Short mmCIF file of C-alpha atoms and ligand atoms in Angstrom, two decimals:
data_model
loop_
_atom_site.label_atom_id
_atom_site.label_comp_id
_atom_site.label_asym_id
_atom_site.label_seq_id
_atom_site.Cartn_x
_atom_site.Cartn_y
_atom_site.Cartn_z
CA MET G 1 1.70 5.25 -1.08
CA GLY G 2 2.09 1.77 -2.48
CA GLY G 3 0.29 -1.29 -1.21
CA THR G 4 -1.84 -4.26 -2.15
CA PHE G 5 -4.67 -2.75 -0.02
CA ASP G 6 -6.50 -6.07 0.32
CA PRO G 7 -8.44 -4.42 1.91
CA ILE G 8 -7.41 -0.81 2.67
CA HIS G 9 -7.87 -0.13 6.42
CA HIS G 10 -7.64 2.75 8.88
CA GLY G 11 -3.98 1.93 9.62
CA HIS G 12 -3.08 2.75 6.00
CA LEU G 13 -5.11 5.97 6.15
CA VAL G 14 -3.57 7.14 9.43
CA ALA G 15 -0.09 6.25 8.12
CA ALA G 16 -0.69 8.32 4.97
CA SER G 17 -1.96 11.25 7.00
CA GLU G 18 0.99 11.04 9.44
CA ALA G 19 3.52 10.80 6.60
CA ALA G 20 1.96 13.82 4.88
CA ALA G 21 2.05 15.86 8.12
CA ASN G 22 5.59 14.81 9.10
CA LEU G 23 7.15 15.28 5.68
CA GLY G 24 5.09 18.28 4.54
CA LEU G 25 3.59 16.50 1.52
CA ASP G 26 1.05 18.29 -0.69
CA GLU G 27 -0.73 15.13 -1.81
CA VAL G 28 -0.74 11.42 -1.06
CA VAL G 29 -1.34 9.29 -4.14
CA PHE G 30 -2.50 5.78 -3.20
CA VAL G 31 -1.26 3.25 -5.75
CA PRO G 32 -2.89 -0.18 -5.41
CA THR G 33 -0.70 -2.88 -6.92
CA GLY G 34 -1.83 -4.57 -10.11
CA ARG G 35 -0.40 -8.10 -10.13
CA PRO G 36 2.19 -8.30 -7.36
CA GLY G 37 4.91 -10.60 -8.78
CA PHE G 38 6.15 -11.39 -5.30
CA LYS G 39 2.70 -12.85 -4.41
CA GLN G 40 2.06 -14.98 -7.45
CA HIS G 41 0.95 -17.94 -5.38
CA ALA G 42 -1.12 -15.95 -2.90
CA ASN G 43 -4.84 -15.47 -3.21
CA VAL G 44 -4.96 -11.73 -3.98
CA THR G 45 -8.35 -10.06 -4.61
CA PRO G 46 -8.79 -8.79 -8.19
CA ALA G 47 -7.17 -5.38 -8.67
CA GLU G 48 -10.40 -3.64 -9.66
CA HIS G 49 -12.01 -4.46 -6.26
CA ARG G 50 -8.89 -3.28 -4.38
CA TYR G 51 -8.75 -0.11 -6.49
CA LEU G 52 -12.43 0.70 -5.86
CA MET G 53 -12.13 0.09 -2.10
CA THR G 54 -9.15 2.49 -2.10
CA VAL G 55 -11.19 5.14 -3.94
CA ILE G 56 -14.07 4.75 -1.46
CA ALA G 57 -11.72 4.96 1.55
CA THR G 58 -9.91 8.09 0.39
CA ALA G 59 -12.80 9.99 -1.23
CA SER G 60 -13.42 12.44 1.62
CA ASN G 61 -9.81 13.68 1.95
CA PRO G 62 -8.95 16.44 -0.56
CA ARG G 63 -5.22 15.63 -0.28
CA PHE G 64 -5.68 11.93 -1.02
CA THR G 65 -5.93 10.63 -4.59
CA VAL G 66 -5.74 7.17 -6.15
CA SER G 67 -3.66 6.24 -9.18
CA ARG G 68 -4.39 3.41 -11.62
CA VAL G 69 -0.80 3.20 -12.92
CA ASP G 70 -0.15 -0.23 -11.38
CA VAL G 71 -3.67 -1.55 -12.01
CA ASP G 72 -3.57 -0.59 -15.70
CA ARG G 73 0.04 -1.61 -16.50
CA PRO G 74 0.12 -5.09 -18.02
CA GLY G 75 2.37 -7.68 -16.42
CA LEU G 76 3.65 -7.93 -12.87
CA THR G 77 3.93 -4.86 -10.62
CA TYR G 78 7.38 -3.50 -9.83
CA THR G 79 8.02 -0.26 -7.95
CA VAL G 80 10.61 0.89 -10.49
CA ASP G 81 7.78 0.98 -13.09
CA THR G 82 5.37 2.65 -10.64
CA LEU G 83 7.84 5.47 -10.00
CA ARG G 84 8.68 5.87 -13.70
CA ASP G 85 4.95 6.24 -14.54
CA LEU G 86 4.32 8.68 -11.69
CA HIS G 87 7.33 10.77 -12.74
CA ALA G 88 5.95 10.91 -16.29
CA GLN G 89 2.57 12.13 -15.01
CA ARG G 90 4.04 14.63 -12.52
CA PRO G 91 7.45 15.69 -13.87
CA GLU G 92 7.80 18.54 -11.34
CA ALA G 93 6.93 16.48 -8.27
CA ASP G 94 9.42 15.45 -5.63
CA LEU G 95 8.30 11.85 -5.00
CA PHE G 96 8.25 10.00 -1.69
CA PHE G 97 7.35 6.30 -1.84
CA ILE G 98 5.51 5.36 1.35
CA THR G 99 4.84 1.76 2.25
CA GLY G 100 5.04 -0.78 5.06
CA ALA G 101 8.41 -1.37 6.73
CA ASP G 102 8.00 -5.14 6.23
CA ALA G 103 7.89 -4.54 2.47
CA ILE G 104 10.82 -2.07 2.54
CA GLN G 105 12.77 -4.69 4.49
CA GLN G 106 13.10 -6.56 1.16
CA ILE G 107 13.83 -3.52 -1.01
CA LEU G 108 17.34 -4.61 -1.98
CA THR G 109 15.79 -7.64 -3.71
CA TRP G 110 13.32 -5.54 -5.74
CA LYS G 111 13.72 -5.18 -9.50
CA ASP G 112 16.37 -2.55 -10.39
CA SER G 113 16.73 -1.66 -6.70
CA ASP G 114 19.90 0.38 -7.35
CA ARG G 115 17.89 2.77 -9.57
CA LEU G 116 15.12 3.35 -7.01
CA TRP G 117 17.12 5.75 -4.82
CA ASP G 118 17.31 8.39 -7.57
CA MET G 119 13.59 8.11 -8.29
CA ALA G 120 12.09 8.75 -4.83
CA HIS G 121 12.74 9.10 -1.16
CA PHE G 122 11.46 6.00 0.69
CA VAL G 123 9.27 6.12 3.78
CA ALA G 124 8.82 2.92 5.82
CA VAL G 125 5.77 3.07 8.07
CA THR G 126 6.00 0.64 10.95
CA ARG G 127 4.04 -0.74 13.85
CA PRO G 128 5.35 0.40 17.25
CA GLY G 129 8.32 -1.62 18.42
CA HIS G 130 9.21 -2.88 14.94
CA ARG G 131 12.61 -1.80 13.66
CA LEU G 132 13.82 -1.63 10.08
CA THR G 133 17.02 -3.66 9.97
CA VAL G 134 18.45 -3.74 6.47
CA ASP G 135 22.16 -3.62 5.76
CA GLY G 136 23.26 -1.77 2.66
CA LEU G 137 20.58 0.94 2.40
CA PRO G 138 21.99 4.25 1.14
CA GLN G 139 22.50 6.92 3.80
CA GLY G 140 19.24 8.86 4.23
CA GLY G 141 17.46 6.78 1.57
CA VAL G 142 14.71 5.55 3.90
CA THR G 143 12.82 7.43 6.61
CA THR G 144 11.07 5.30 9.24
CA LEU G 145 7.78 6.47 10.74
CA GLU G 146 6.11 4.69 13.64
CA VAL G 147 2.30 4.58 13.35
CA PRO G 148 0.37 3.00 16.27
CA ALA G 149 -2.77 2.59 14.10
CA LEU G 150 -0.85 0.01 12.04
CA ALA G 151 -1.82 -2.50 14.71
CA ILE G 152 -4.65 -3.02 12.20
CA SER G 153 -3.61 -5.34 9.36
CA SER G 154 -5.19 -6.40 6.08
CA THR G 155 -4.54 -10.05 6.95
CA ASP G 156 -6.60 -9.70 10.13
CA CYS G 157 -9.38 -7.83 8.26
CA ARG G 158 -9.56 -10.64 5.66
CA ARG G 159 -9.66 -13.32 8.36
CA ARG G 160 -12.40 -11.50 10.23
CA ALA G 161 -14.50 -10.93 7.11
CA GLY G 162 -13.94 -14.57 6.11
CA ALA G 163 -15.08 -15.81 9.50
CA GLY G 164 -18.15 -13.55 9.49
CA LEU G 165 -16.74 -11.31 12.24
CA PRO G 166 -17.25 -7.53 12.01
CA VAL G 167 -14.69 -5.28 10.37
CA TRP G 168 -16.55 -2.12 11.35
CA TYR G 169 -14.12 0.59 12.58
CA LEU G 170 -11.09 -1.32 11.25
CA VAL G 171 -11.90 -0.23 7.69
CA PRO G 172 -13.97 2.79 6.53
CA ASP G 173 -17.75 2.28 6.54
CA GLY G 174 -17.98 2.30 2.74
CA VAL G 175 -15.35 -0.46 2.58
CA VAL G 176 -17.33 -2.58 5.09
CA GLN G 177 -20.33 -2.26 2.78
CA TYR G 178 -18.28 -2.93 -0.37
CA ILE G 179 -16.85 -6.14 1.15
CA ALA G 180 -20.35 -7.34 2.10
CA LYS G 181 -21.91 -6.35 -1.24
CA HIS G 182 -19.31 -8.29 -3.26
CA GLY G 183 -18.87 -11.15 -0.78
CA LEU G 184 -15.10 -10.57 -0.60
CA TYR G 185 -12.97 -12.84 1.63
CA ARG G 186 -15.87 -15.27 2.17
CA GLY G 187 -14.59 -18.59 3.38
CA LEU G 188 -11.03 -17.33 3.91
CA HIS G 189 -9.85 -18.73 7.24
CA ASP G 190 -6.65 -20.43 6.22
CA GLU G 191 -3.97 -17.68 6.03
P1 NAP I 201 2.96 -6.73 1.72
O1 NAP I 201 4.02 -7.77 1.58
O2 NAP I 201 1.53 -7.13 1.47
O3 NAP I 201 3.02 -6.04 3.11
C1 NAP I 201 4.13 -6.12 3.94
C2 NAP I 201 3.76 -5.42 5.24
O4 NAP I 201 3.70 -4.01 5.00
C3 NAP I 201 2.42 -5.83 5.79
O5 NAP I 201 2.52 -5.79 7.19
C4 NAP I 201 1.50 -4.75 5.28
O6 NAP I 201 0.37 -4.56 6.10
C5 NAP I 201 2.39 -3.53 5.30
N1 NAP I 201 2.01 -2.54 4.29
C6 NAP I 201 1.94 -2.72 2.95
N2 NAP I 201 1.61 -1.56 2.34
C7 NAP I 201 1.44 -0.65 3.34
C8 NAP I 201 1.10 0.73 3.35
N3 NAP I 201 0.88 1.39 2.23
N4 NAP I 201 1.02 1.35 4.55
C9 NAP I 201 1.25 0.66 5.69
N5 NAP I 201 1.59 -0.63 5.75
C10 NAP I 201 1.68 -1.28 4.58
O7 NAP I 201 3.35 -5.52 0.80
P2 NAP I 201 2.63 -5.09 -0.48
O8 NAP I 201 1.41 -4.33 -0.08
O9 NAP I 201 2.45 -6.25 -1.37
O10 NAP I 201 3.71 -4.13 -1.17
C11 NAP I 201 3.95 -2.87 -0.67
C12 NAP I 201 4.49 -1.99 -1.80
O11 NAP I 201 5.81 -2.40 -2.13
C13 NAP I 201 3.68 -2.09 -3.09
O12 NAP I 201 3.61 -0.84 -3.68
C14 NAP I 201 4.49 -3.05 -3.94
O13 NAP I 201 4.32 -2.85 -5.35
C15 NAP I 201 5.91 -2.70 -3.50
N6 NAP I 201 6.80 -3.86 -3.75
C16 NAP I 201 7.58 -3.85 -4.85
C17 NAP I 201 8.39 -4.93 -5.14
C18 NAP I 201 9.26 -4.90 -6.37
O14 NAP I 201 9.32 -3.87 -7.03
N7 NAP I 201 9.91 -5.99 -6.70
C19 NAP I 201 8.42 -6.02 -4.27
C20 NAP I 201 7.61 -6.00 -3.13
C21 NAP I 201 6.78 -4.91 -2.87
P3 NAP I 201 -1.10 -4.68 5.45
O15 NAP I 201 -1.17 -6.10 4.94
O16 NAP I 201 -1.99 -4.37 6.58
O17 NAP I 201 -1.12 -3.70 4.33
#
């Protein structure tokens, strides 16, 4: 499951759990992005904080793990590199790349997009009522999964934390405490 996870929230966790149940996955590997090239001008929290929040959020689920492949790879993060590194670590695994439908919407513009289809099956998790409308996707290349819990968004969590409003129950308890301890998103009201 790829994402910036800034911060990880219960929508991501429910989406991962739903995808695992629906597709019969053995494990969900959360892969926080390192330096997202497509967000070079955005104010993204340092990767180490996002990685640690993801570890805290997933720690209690034996089927959830977190990978550092994107955090540790120098340069900008591209999914083609993520999948290549995961294949190298798990040569026998049949990979599914799960992420938000809004991100998948742009997949044809991603680096080496024509190679992606042989590297993984893509799963677009979406908020209810949102449709994936992309022309030119290969037949069966992307599965869409509607997840009501995705009414929670990282943008809203950041705004709330920035405005001093509670994020309890939107993100796992340990993530609430991590955000407060490190003063993340303080003063962020302008997104
Ligand atoms: P984003 O633009 O921050 O997010 C787009 C939408 O998808 C947001 O609504 C976001 O909600 C949602 N979303 C993102 N990840 C999700 C997840 N794991 N589960 C459910 N919803 C999710 O997207 P991003 O997080 O930066 O990128 C998503 C993934 O696509 C990453 O792995 C990234 O590396 C990859 N990507 C690759 C390329 C490329 O190779 N050129 C380009 C773009 C993205 P929240 O804000 O609530 O998460």
